[in-house]
mmCIF file of C-alpha atoms and ligand atoms in Angstrom:
data_model
loop_
_atom_site.group_PDB
_atom_site.id
_atom_site.type_symbol
_atom_site.label_atom_id
_atom_site.label_comp_id
_atom_site.label_asym_id
_atom_site.label_seq_id
_atom_site.Cartn_x
_atom_site.Cartn_y
_atom_site.Cartn_z
ATOM 1 C CA UNK A 121 0.000 0.000 0.000
ATOM 2 C CA UNK A 122 1.135 3.550 -0.699
ATOM 3 C CA UNK A 123 1.184 6.374 1.796
ATOM 4 C CA UNK A 124 1.793 9.356 -0.426
ATOM 5 C CA UNK A 125 3.384 10.762 -3.554
ATOM 6 C CA UNK A 126 6.488 12.878 -4.032
ATOM 7 C CA UNK A 127 6.570 15.236 -6.999
ATOM 8 C CA UNK A 128 9.614 17.250 -7.982
ATOM 9 C CA UNK A 129 9.025 20.680 -9.512
ATOM 10 C CA UNK A 130 10.816 23.810 -10.617
ATOM 11 C CA UNK A 131 12.142 25.514 -7.454
ATOM 12 C CA UNK A 132 9.740 28.368 -6.667
ATOM 13 C CA UNK A 133 6.674 26.444 -7.890
ATOM 14 C CA UNK A 134 6.113 24.284 -4.778
ATOM 15 C CA UNK A 135 2.822 26.019 -3.914
ATOM 16 C CA UNK A 136 1.415 25.347 -7.372
ATOM 17 C CA UNK A 137 2.613 21.744 -7.227
ATOM 18 C CA UNK A 138 1.036 21.286 -3.777
ATOM 19 C CA UNK A 139 -2.272 22.796 -4.934
ATOM 20 C CA UNK A 140 -2.319 20.507 -7.928
ATOM 21 C CA UNK A 141 -1.609 17.347 -5.891
ATOM 22 C CA UNK A 142 -4.273 18.349 -3.355
ATOM 23 C CA UNK A 143 -6.776 18.988 -6.127
ATOM 24 C CA UNK A 144 -6.046 15.590 -7.672
ATOM 25 C CA UNK A 145 -6.424 13.827 -4.323
ATOM 26 C CA UNK A 146 -9.764 15.550 -3.746
ATOM 27 C CA UNK A 147 -10.974 14.557 -7.214
ATOM 28 C CA UNK A 148 -10.094 10.951 -6.358
ATOM 29 C CA UNK A 149 -11.874 11.137 -3.022
ATOM 30 C CA UNK A 150 -8.604 10.784 -1.090
ATOM 31 C CA UNK A 151 -7.946 12.783 2.032
ATOM 32 C CA UNK A 152 -4.505 13.933 3.058
ATOM 33 C CA UNK A 153 -2.267 16.967 3.118
ATOM 34 C CA UNK A 154 0.630 18.455 1.140
ATOM 35 C CA UNK A 155 3.981 19.197 2.737
ATOM 36 C CA UNK A 156 6.537 21.486 1.148
ATOM 37 C CA UNK A 157 8.919 24.382 1.719
ATOM 38 C CA UNK A 158 9.601 27.442 -0.442
ATOM 39 C CA UNK A 159 12.286 26.730 -3.054
ATOM 40 C CA UNK A 160 12.630 23.080 -1.975
ATOM 41 C CA UNK A 161 12.027 21.892 -5.546
ATOM 42 C CA UNK A 162 9.596 19.151 -4.472
ATOM 43 C CA UNK A 163 6.342 18.525 -2.649
ATOM 44 C CA UNK A 164 5.083 15.470 -0.765
ATOM 45 C CA UNK A 165 1.388 14.701 -0.551
ATOM 46 C CA UNK A 166 0.624 12.418 2.405
ATOM 47 C CA UNK A 167 -2.517 10.251 2.271
ATOM 48 C CA UNK A 168 -4.483 9.838 5.513
ATOM 49 C CA UNK A 169 -5.315 6.251 4.517
ATOM 50 C CA UNK A 170 -3.008 4.029 2.446
ATOM 51 C CA UNK A 171 -3.844 3.789 -1.261
ATOM 52 C CA UNK A 172 -3.434 0.845 -3.664
ATOM 53 C CA UNK A 173 -1.438 0.701 -6.881
ATOM 54 C CA UNK A 174 -4.042 2.753 -8.762
ATOM 55 C CA UNK A 175 -2.017 5.627 -7.313
ATOM 56 C CA UNK A 176 0.543 5.312 -10.140
ATOM 57 C CA UNK A 177 -1.989 5.991 -12.849
ATOM 58 C CA UNK A 178 -4.026 8.538 -10.877
ATOM 59 C CA UNK A 179 -0.971 10.727 -10.282
ATOM 60 C CA UNK A 180 0.726 10.212 -13.608
ATOM 61 C CA UNK A 181 3.250 12.732 -14.867
ATOM 62 C CA UNK A 182 1.449 13.461 -18.150
ATOM 63 C CA UNK A 183 -1.668 14.609 -16.358
ATOM 64 C CA UNK A 184 0.040 16.995 -13.931
ATOM 65 C CA UNK A 185 1.163 20.474 -14.910
ATOM 66 C CA UNK A 186 3.729 21.289 -12.255
ATOM 67 C CA UNK A 187 5.220 17.847 -11.490
ATOM 68 C CA UNK A 188 8.553 17.419 -13.228
ATOM 69 C CA UNK A 189 8.673 13.815 -12.078
ATOM 70 C CA UNK A 190 6.598 11.821 -9.624
ATOM 71 C CA UNK A 191 6.747 8.620 -7.592
ATOM 72 C CA UNK A 192 4.656 6.910 -4.924
ATOM 73 C CA UNK A 193 5.784 6.458 -1.334
ATOM 74 C CA UNK A 194 5.291 3.100 0.361
ATOM 75 C CA UNK A 195 7.156 4.131 3.522
ATOM 76 C CA UNK A 196 7.429 7.311 5.594
ATOM 77 C CA UNK A 197 10.619 9.348 5.408
ATOM 78 C CA UNK A 198 13.590 7.359 6.727
ATOM 79 C CA UNK A 199 16.388 8.546 8.993
ATOM 80 C CA UNK A 200 19.595 6.873 7.810
ATOM 81 C CA UNK A 201 22.803 6.897 9.863
ATOM 82 C CA UNK A 202 25.982 7.997 8.113
ATOM 83 C CA UNK A 203 27.650 4.727 9.099
ATOM 84 C CA UNK A 204 25.151 2.513 7.259
ATOM 85 C CA UNK A 205 22.529 4.048 5.025
ATOM 86 C CA UNK A 206 21.906 0.910 2.975
ATOM 87 C CA UNK A 207 20.445 -1.366 5.686
ATOM 88 C CA UNK A 208 17.497 0.856 6.731
ATOM 89 C CA UNK A 209 16.559 1.374 3.090
ATOM 90 C CA UNK A 210 16.606 -2.372 2.357
ATOM 91 C CA UNK A 211 14.643 -3.217 5.519
ATOM 92 C CA UNK A 212 11.993 -0.594 4.719
ATOM 93 C CA UNK A 213 11.563 -2.087 1.264
ATOM 94 C CA UNK A 214 11.351 -5.615 2.635
ATOM 95 C CA UNK A 215 8.729 -4.568 5.134
ATOM 96 C CA UNK A 216 6.710 -2.857 2.442
ATOM 97 C CA UNK A 217 6.387 -5.643 -0.053
ATOM 98 C CA UNK A 218 8.166 -8.955 0.217
ATOM 99 C CA UNK A 219 9.686 -10.108 -3.017
ATOM 100 C CA UNK A 220 8.862 -6.935 -4.998
ATOM 101 C CA UNK A 221 11.305 -6.439 -7.844
ATOM 102 C CA UNK A 222 12.542 -3.185 -9.319
ATOM 103 C CA UNK A 223 14.098 -2.884 -12.741
ATOM 104 C CA UNK A 224 15.807 0.466 -12.428
ATOM 105 C CA UNK A 225 17.323 2.551 -9.644
ATOM 106 C CA UNK A 226 17.550 6.331 -9.312
ATOM 107 C CA UNK A 227 19.322 7.899 -6.356
ATOM 108 C CA UNK A 228 18.411 11.555 -6.528
ATOM 109 C CA UNK A 229 17.851 14.886 -4.800
ATOM 110 C CA UNK A 230 15.856 17.968 -5.732
ATOM 111 C CA UNK A 231 16.912 20.613 -8.248
ATOM 112 C CA UNK A 232 17.116 23.262 -5.480
ATOM 113 C CA UNK A 233 20.409 24.823 -4.316
ATOM 114 C CA UNK A 234 20.654 22.431 -1.353
ATOM 115 C CA UNK A 235 19.533 19.473 -3.468
ATOM 116 C CA UNK A 236 22.202 20.118 -6.095
ATOM 117 C CA UNK A 237 24.858 20.028 -3.345
ATOM 118 C CA UNK A 238 23.885 16.384 -2.811
ATOM 119 C CA UNK A 239 24.252 15.267 -6.405
ATOM 120 C CA UNK A 240 27.837 13.980 -6.129
ATOM 121 C CA UNK A 241 26.926 12.104 -2.952
ATOM 122 C CA UNK A 242 23.844 10.590 -4.659
ATOM 123 C CA UNK A 243 25.994 9.375 -7.547
ATOM 124 C CA UNK A 244 28.500 7.707 -5.257
ATOM 125 C CA UNK A 245 25.864 6.214 -2.925
ATOM 126 C CA UNK A 246 24.034 4.627 -5.853
ATOM 127 C CA UNK A 247 26.895 2.124 -6.320
ATOM 128 C CA UNK A 248 26.852 0.421 -2.880
ATOM 129 C CA UNK A 249 23.053 0.534 -2.890
ATOM 130 C CA UNK A 250 22.849 -1.228 -6.242
ATOM 131 C CA UNK A 251 25.418 -3.796 -5.067
ATOM 132 C CA UNK A 252 23.279 -4.498 -1.982
ATOM 133 C CA UNK A 253 20.111 -4.811 -4.089
ATOM 134 C CA UNK A 254 21.884 -7.221 -6.444
ATOM 135 C CA UNK A 255 23.067 -9.255 -3.470
ATOM 136 C CA UNK A 256 19.486 -9.412 -2.219
ATOM 137 C CA UNK A 257 18.515 -10.851 -5.601
ATOM 138 C CA UNK A 258 17.120 -7.679 -7.150
ATOM 139 C CA UNK A 259 18.667 -7.159 -10.580
ATOM 140 C CA UNK A 260 18.477 -3.394 -11.010
ATOM 141 C CA UNK A 261 20.095 -1.151 -13.612
ATOM 142 C CA UNK A 262 20.773 2.534 -13.065
ATOM 143 C CA UNK A 263 18.262 4.843 -14.690
ATOM 144 C CA UNK A 264 20.280 7.530 -16.400
ATOM 145 C CA UNK A 265 20.080 9.745 -19.483
ATOM 146 C CA UNK A 266 21.521 7.008 -21.695
ATOM 147 C CA UNK A 267 18.939 4.361 -20.780
ATOM 148 C CA UNK A 268 15.347 4.083 -22.000
ATOM 149 C CA UNK A 269 13.540 1.732 -19.621
ATOM 150 C CA UNK A 270 10.588 -0.352 -20.810
ATOM 151 C CA UNK A 271 7.246 1.340 -19.975
ATOM 152 C CA UNK A 272 5.963 -1.559 -17.866
ATOM 153 C CA UNK A 273 9.040 -1.658 -15.613
ATOM 154 C CA UNK A 274 9.414 -0.194 -12.130
ATOM 155 C CA UNK A 275 11.928 2.265 -10.793
ATOM 156 C CA UNK A 276 13.140 2.446 -7.218
ATOM 157 C CA UNK A 277 13.601 6.111 -6.241
ATOM 158 C CA UNK A 278 15.877 6.997 -3.348
ATOM 159 C CA UNK A 279 15.402 10.724 -2.798
ATOM 160 C CA UNK A 280 17.779 12.395 -0.330
ATOM 161 C CA UNK A 281 16.657 15.537 1.516
ATOM 162 C CA UNK A 282 20.057 15.815 3.152
ATOM 163 C CA UNK A 283 22.768 13.323 4.127
ATOM 164 C CA UNK A 284 20.612 11.564 6.710
ATOM 165 C CA UNK A 285 16.977 11.866 5.606
ATOM 166 C CA UNK A 286 15.594 10.038 2.627
ATOM 167 C CA UNK A 287 12.298 9.178 0.936
ATOM 168 C CA UNK A 288 12.181 5.776 -0.739
ATOM 169 C CA UNK A 289 9.594 5.450 -3.478
ATOM 170 C CA UNK A 290 8.554 3.621 -6.595
ATOM 171 C CA UNK A 291 7.300 4.624 -10.026
ATOM 172 C CA UNK A 292 6.136 2.791 -13.116
ATOM 173 C CA UNK A 293 8.109 4.167 -16.053
ATOM 174 C CA UNK A 294 4.908 4.286 -18.115
ATOM 175 C CA UNK A 295 3.459 6.877 -15.744
ATOM 176 C CA UNK A 296 6.530 8.993 -15.105
ATOM 177 C CA UNK A 297 8.638 11.484 -17.014
ATOM 178 C CA UNK A 298 10.766 9.972 -19.784
ATOM 179 C CA UNK A 299 13.796 11.681 -18.216
ATOM 180 C CA UNK A 300 15.422 10.880 -14.848
ATOM 181 C CA UNK A 301 14.275 13.556 -12.336
ATOM 182 C CA UNK A 302 12.156 15.053 -15.117
ATOM 183 C CA UNK A 303 15.204 16.919 -16.374
ATOM 184 C CA UNK A 304 15.329 16.914 -20.156
ATOM 185 C CA UNK A 305 19.018 17.302 -20.889
ATOM 186 C CA UNK A 306 18.871 18.488 -24.468
ATOM 187 C CA UNK A 307 21.898 19.736 -26.338
ATOM 188 C CA UNK A 308 21.659 23.393 -27.338
ATOM 189 C CA UNK A 309 22.237 23.590 -31.109
ATOM 190 C CA UNK A 310 24.933 26.229 -31.603
ATOM 191 C CA UNK A 311 23.324 27.495 -34.822
ATOM 192 C CA UNK A 312 19.967 28.198 -33.160
ATOM 193 C CA UNK A 313 19.254 31.922 -32.753
ATOM 194 C CA UNK A 314 17.890 31.531 -29.219
ATOM 195 C CA UNK A 315 17.960 29.172 -26.258
ATOM 196 C CA UNK A 316 14.178 28.945 -26.221
ATOM 197 C CA UNK A 317 14.531 26.496 -29.104
ATOM 198 C CA UNK A 318 14.963 23.866 -26.357
ATOM 199 C CA UNK A 319 11.460 24.610 -25.040
ATOM 200 C CA UNK A 320 9.860 23.588 -28.314
ATOM 201 C CA UNK A 321 12.115 20.565 -28.691
ATOM 202 C CA UNK A 322 11.197 19.414 -25.170
ATOM 203 C CA UNK A 323 7.516 20.060 -25.945
ATOM 204 C CA UNK A 324 7.666 17.822 -29.040
ATOM 205 C CA UNK A 325 9.263 15.062 -26.946
ATOM 206 C CA UNK A 326 6.880 15.493 -24.004
ATOM 207 C CA UNK A 327 3.558 15.747 -25.789
ATOM 208 C CA UNK A 328 3.864 13.357 -28.718
ATOM 209 C CA UNK A 329 5.065 9.806 -29.227
ATOM 210 C CA UNK A 330 7.638 8.841 -31.831
ATOM 211 C CA UNK A 331 5.075 8.053 -34.525
ATOM 212 C CA UNK A 332 3.245 11.349 -34.028
ATOM 213 C CA UNK A 333 6.533 13.243 -34.217
ATOM 214 C CA UNK A 334 7.601 11.438 -37.362
ATOM 215 C CA UNK A 335 4.329 12.096 -39.144
ATOM 216 C CA UNK A 336 3.699 15.671 -38.008
ATOM 217 C CA UNK A 337 7.235 17.012 -38.335
ATOM 218 C CA UNK A 338 8.174 15.862 -41.836
ATOM 219 C CA UNK A 339 9.193 18.029 -44.818
ATOM 220 C CA UNK A 340 5.683 17.906 -46.298
ATOM 221 C CA UNK A 341 4.289 19.806 -43.290
ATOM 222 C CA UNK A 342 3.588 23.533 -42.810
ATOM 223 C CA UNK A 343 3.749 25.612 -39.663
ATOM 224 C CA UNK A 344 2.907 29.070 -38.352
ATOM 225 C CA UNK A 345 5.114 30.489 -35.579
ATOM 226 C CA UNK A 346 3.443 33.452 -33.809
ATOM 227 C CA UNK A 347 5.946 35.708 -32.020
ATOM 228 C CA UNK A 348 8.791 34.010 -33.880
ATOM 229 C CA UNK A 349 11.703 36.474 -33.538
ATOM 230 C CA UNK A 350 14.624 35.778 -33.439
ATOM 231 C CA UNK A 351 13.707 32.235 -34.517
ATOM 232 C CA UNK A 352 14.484 29.573 -31.884
ATOM 233 C CA UNK A 353 11.121 27.860 -32.390
ATOM 234 C CA UNK A 354 11.173 28.326 -36.161
ATOM 235 C CA UNK A 355 14.613 26.664 -36.056
ATOM 236 C CA UNK A 356 12.978 23.440 -34.765
ATOM 237 C CA UNK A 357 10.704 23.324 -37.801
ATOM 238 C CA UNK A 358 13.360 24.323 -40.315
ATOM 239 C CA UNK A 359 15.756 21.620 -39.116
ATOM 240 C CA UNK A 360 13.006 19.083 -39.904
ATOM 241 C CA UNK A 361 12.300 20.612 -43.312
ATOM 242 C CA UNK A 362 8.904 22.063 -42.280
ATOM 243 C CA UNK A 363 7.938 25.242 -44.201
ATOM 244 C CA UNK A 364 7.233 27.963 -41.629
ATOM 245 C CA UNK A 365 5.437 31.300 -41.630
ATOM 246 C CA UNK A 366 7.265 33.317 -38.976
ATOM 247 C CA UNK A 367 4.981 36.064 -37.660
ATOM 248 C CA UNK A 368 6.708 38.873 -35.754
ATOM 249 C CA UNK A 369 7.589 42.541 -36.167
ATOM 250 C CA UNK A 370 11.027 41.730 -34.820
ATOM 251 C CA UNK A 371 13.939 40.512 -36.976
ATOM 252 C CA UNK A 372 14.439 36.868 -37.905
ATOM 253 C CA UNK A 373 17.781 35.106 -37.957
ATOM 254 C CA UNK A 374 19.409 35.462 -41.395
ATOM 255 C CA UNK A 375 20.415 31.806 -41.680
ATOM 256 C CA UNK A 376 16.821 30.722 -41.151
ATOM 257 C CA UNK A 377 15.636 33.100 -43.855
ATOM 258 C CA UNK A 378 18.355 31.788 -46.191
ATOM 259 C CA UNK A 379 17.044 28.222 -45.748
ATOM 260 C CA UNK A 380 14.263 29.086 -48.205
ATOM 261 C CA UNK A 381 11.764 27.450 -45.838
ATOM 262 C CA UNK A 382 10.802 30.562 -43.853
ATOM 263 C CA UNK A 383 8.411 33.327 -44.825
ATOM 264 C CA UNK A 384 8.783 36.283 -42.448
ATOM 265 C CA UNK A 385 5.515 38.190 -41.932
ATOM 266 C CA UNK A 386 5.704 41.457 -40.013
ATOM 267 C CA UNK A 387 2.088 41.446 -38.847
ATOM 268 C CA UNK A 388 0.163 41.184 -35.585
ATOM 269 C CA UNK A 389 0.065 37.566 -34.373
ATOM 270 C CA UNK A 390 -3.408 38.113 -32.920
ATOM 271 C CA UNK A 391 -4.773 39.085 -36.329
ATOM 272 C CA UNK A 392 -2.892 36.715 -38.621
ATOM 273 C CA UNK A 393 -4.926 33.966 -40.293
ATOM 274 C CA UNK A 394 -3.309 31.560 -42.777
ATOM 275 C CA UNK A 395 -4.857 31.400 -46.273
ATOM 276 C CA UNK A 396 -5.325 27.641 -45.852
ATOM 277 C CA UNK A 397 -5.057 25.316 -42.850
ATOM 278 C CA UNK A 398 -1.573 24.370 -41.643
ATOM 279 C CA UNK A 399 -0.222 21.411 -39.687
ATOM 280 C CA UNK A 400 1.123 23.478 -36.812
ATOM 281 C CA UNK A 401 0.447 26.709 -34.969
ATOM 282 C CA UNK A 402 2.963 27.504 -32.256
ATOM 283 C CA UNK A 403 2.933 30.669 -30.198
ATOM 284 C CA UNK A 404 5.515 32.165 -27.856
ATOM 285 C CA UNK A 405 4.177 35.748 -27.739
ATOM 286 C CA UNK A 406 4.642 37.493 -24.407
ATOM 287 C CA UNK A 407 1.022 38.381 -23.662
ATOM 288 C CA UNK A 408 -1.674 37.798 -21.066
ATOM 289 C CA UNK A 409 -2.064 34.008 -20.815
ATOM 290 C CA UNK A 410 -5.857 34.147 -21.114
ATOM 291 C CA UNK A 411 -5.560 36.129 -24.327
ATOM 292 C CA UNK A 412 -3.107 33.597 -25.786
ATOM 293 C CA UNK A 413 -5.337 30.658 -24.767
ATOM 294 C CA UNK A 414 -8.328 32.353 -26.399
ATOM 295 C CA UNK A 415 -6.360 32.888 -29.594
ATOM 296 C CA UNK A 416 -5.350 29.216 -29.629
ATOM 297 C CA UNK A 417 -8.988 28.188 -29.182
ATOM 298 C CA UNK A 418 -9.961 30.266 -32.228
ATOM 299 C CA UNK A 419 -7.345 28.421 -34.271
ATOM 300 C CA UNK A 420 -8.649 25.064 -33.047
ATOM 301 C CA UNK A 421 -12.294 25.965 -33.578
ATOM 302 C CA UNK A 422 -11.660 27.196 -37.138
ATOM 303 C CA UNK A 423 -9.457 24.164 -37.852
ATOM 304 C CA UNK A 424 -6.736 26.563 -38.998
ATOM 305 C CA UNK A 425 -4.067 24.198 -37.584
ATOM 306 C CA UNK A 426 -4.051 20.481 -36.818
ATOM 307 C CA UNK A 427 -1.798 20.809 -33.769
ATOM 308 C CA UNK A 428 -1.089 23.699 -31.426
ATOM 309 C CA UNK A 429 1.704 24.394 -28.954
ATOM 310 C CA UNK A 430 1.554 27.631 -27.008
ATOM 311 C CA UNK A 431 3.411 29.038 -24.075
ATOM 312 C CA UNK A 432 1.597 30.823 -21.243
ATOM 313 C CA UNK A 433 3.671 33.339 -19.285
ATOM 314 C CA UNK A 434 2.885 33.440 -15.569
ATOM 315 C CA UNK A 435 4.319 36.635 -14.062
ATOM 316 C CA UNK A 436 1.307 37.059 -11.719
ATOM 317 C CA UNK A 437 1.161 36.128 -8.006
ATOM 318 C CA UNK A 438 -1.851 33.799 -8.164
ATOM 319 C CA UNK A 439 -0.389 31.460 -10.745
ATOM 320 C CA UNK A 440 -2.381 28.395 -9.710
ATOM 321 C CA UNK A 441 -5.678 30.285 -9.911
ATOM 322 C CA UNK A 442 -4.776 31.641 -13.351
ATOM 323 C CA UNK A 443 -3.720 28.230 -14.678
ATOM 324 C CA UNK A 444 -6.803 26.487 -13.233
ATOM 325 C CA UNK A 445 -9.128 29.036 -14.822
ATOM 326 C CA UNK A 446 -7.422 28.663 -18.189
ATOM 327 C CA UNK A 447 -7.538 24.859 -17.988
ATOM 328 C CA UNK A 448 -11.233 24.945 -17.149
ATOM 329 C CA UNK A 449 -11.965 27.330 -20.039
ATOM 330 C CA UNK A 450 -9.952 25.170 -22.471
ATOM 331 C CA UNK A 451 -11.698 22.003 -21.287
ATOM 332 C CA UNK A 452 -15.130 23.574 -21.668
ATOM 333 C CA UNK A 453 -14.450 24.988 -25.117
ATOM 334 C CA UNK A 454 -12.843 21.804 -26.402
ATOM 335 C CA UNK A 455 -15.873 19.891 -25.188
ATOM 336 C CA UNK A 456 -18.178 22.308 -26.986
ATOM 337 C CA UNK A 457 -16.186 22.035 -30.232
ATOM 338 C CA UNK A 458 -16.497 18.279 -29.784
ATOM 339 C CA UNK A 459 -13.582 17.095 -31.977
ATOM 340 C CA UNK A 460 -11.453 14.226 -30.626
ATOM 341 C CA UNK A 461 -8.445 15.901 -29.076
ATOM 342 C CA UNK A 462 -5.572 15.562 -26.662
ATOM 343 C CA UNK A 463 -4.903 18.457 -24.277
ATOM 344 C CA UNK A 464 -1.703 18.497 -22.246
ATOM 345 C CA UNK A 465 -0.324 21.279 -20.074
ATOM 346 C CA UNK A 466 3.109 21.106 -18.484
ATOM 347 C CA UNK A 467 5.744 23.256 -16.954
ATOM 348 C CA UNK A 468 8.627 21.879 -18.986
ATOM 349 C CA UNK A 469 12.153 21.716 -17.632
ATOM 350 C CA UNK A 470 13.149 24.513 -20.027
ATOM 351 C CA UNK A 471 10.158 26.651 -19.025
ATOM 352 C CA UNK A 472 10.802 29.413 -16.505
ATOM 353 C CA UNK A 473 7.850 31.413 -15.130
ATOM 354 C CA UNK A 474 5.602 29.827 -17.717
ATOM 355 C CA UNK A 475 3.922 26.634 -18.827
ATOM 356 C CA UNK A 476 3.468 25.034 -22.242
ATOM 357 C CA UNK A 477 0.204 23.729 -23.670
ATOM 358 C CA UNK A 478 -0.389 21.170 -26.431
ATOM 359 C CA UNK A 479 -3.649 20.549 -28.251
ATOM 360 C CA UNK A 480 -3.697 17.964 -31.006
ATOM 361 C CA UNK A 481 -5.758 15.172 -32.465
ATOM 362 C CA UNK A 482 -6.616 12.280 -30.189
ATOM 363 C CA UNK A 483 -4.000 9.570 -30.738
HETATM 364 C C1 LIG B 638 9.747 35.301 -26.247
HETATM 365 S S1 LIG B 638 9.908 36.051 -27.781
HETATM 366 C C2 LIG B 638 9.825 34.715 -28.885
HETATM 367 C C3 LIG B 638 11.082 33.914 -28.963
HETATM 368 C C4 LIG B 638 11.038 32.873 -30.057
HETATM 369 N N1 LIG B 638 10.044 31.849 -29.778
HETATM 370 C C5 LIG B 638 12.373 32.190 -30.212
HETATM 371 O O1 LIG B 638 12.456 31.004 -29.930
HETATM 372 O O2 LIG B 638 13.309 32.825 -30.672
HETATM 373 C C6 LIG B 638 8.367 36.816 -27.984
HETATM 374 C C7 LIG B 638 8.158 37.474 -29.342
HETATM 375 O O3 LIG B 638 6.775 37.769 -29.481
HETATM 376 C C8 LIG B 638 6.673 38.888 -30.301
HETATM 377 N N2 LIG B 638 5.313 39.444 -30.160
HETATM 378 C C9 LIG B 638 4.734 39.934 -29.042
HETATM 379 N N3 LIG B 638 3.473 40.344 -29.351
HETATM 380 C C10 LIG B 638 3.289 40.082 -30.670
HETATM 381 C C11 LIG B 638 2.209 40.249 -31.550
HETATM 382 N N4 LIG B 638 1.039 40.783 -31.163
HETATM 383 N N5 LIG B 638 2.353 39.845 -32.835
HETATM 384 C C12 LIG B 638 3.496 39.300 -33.268
HETATM 385 N N6 LIG B 638 4.558 39.100 -32.451
HETATM 386 C C13 LIG B 638 4.452 39.489 -31.180
HETATM 387 C C14 LIG B 638 7.783 39.811 -29.833
HETATM 388 O O4 LIG B 638 8.131 40.703 -30.848
HETATM 389 C C15 LIG B 638 8.883 38.806 -29.507
HETATM 390 O O5 LIG B 638 9.787 38.707 -30.577
#
């Protein structure tokens, strides 16, 4: 049985993460309470009564906006002595579920300042822990950036708060982020005109499967990029051969224009309508999030684009309220339009004070 969930998040977004976990628990009829600290980079939601394995699916990464990664907690936080940290972890696991096997192991800490100080320790501790698990008959591999675990397999998470306090948890890879700790380590292409290119690349990887990416991002496709200057998002289309209308009064990167695939239109992104439907509309305009969401809904309603990705900037104080209202409005309008769709909203690793939204056909 599971006693809670631990979600990591962007440091500074703990309150939003806690509100979201609480909301989810309430929707599921579970009672409990969130526990977090400002800038901790994670939030724990404790259940008042233990919950079964449905917890994995109910709190899955794809369905949560602010969780970078998430796992379920079978045991309360453990105090581990410096002299032997392995034994209490193994005994807690044994007590929880005799004979349960894990396929992967991730020893981790949060992405906060204090969490990052623990990363070297986590790396070195993972070796003796894996050796002890192997000795106990549990054949685990490390989960790192170079591995792609099977969706049906389980990961053992060992999450250090400091050198002597640790949460031990479990996730099903199918229901968690594809990246360890939810950190998409993408290489910045040196010929991209801006770093925000990584946001769109991460969005493609987060919101679509391989087949959807292959079919929707091929040279036969056409895209509109609203608020395109200097061209980091357009770059993602151009590198895949997608013809792109880049809408912005600002300048576009010369190399992108020279590709012959980009048409630069110096017009207002809120007024622009393509002459015929396109495969993609993406939007990174710095504007009120409700206005951007409304614009995206017009595109979807008019079938002007088959897939949409738009970024919502969240400079306001009541970010959770704003995001919840937008999600509700999107849900209601999508329901009214009544076309099979997939809606996903996430604060990506490369997002700052913002979240990214995807709307596409139901896959
Ligand atoms: C964050 S930047 C976009 C960065 C771009 N995605 C990249 O990767 O290089 C926002 C852009 O939106 C543009 N913008 C803001 N309001 C706009 C509007 N109403 N119409 C067109 N562009 C707009 C700005 O000129 C600015 O270049």
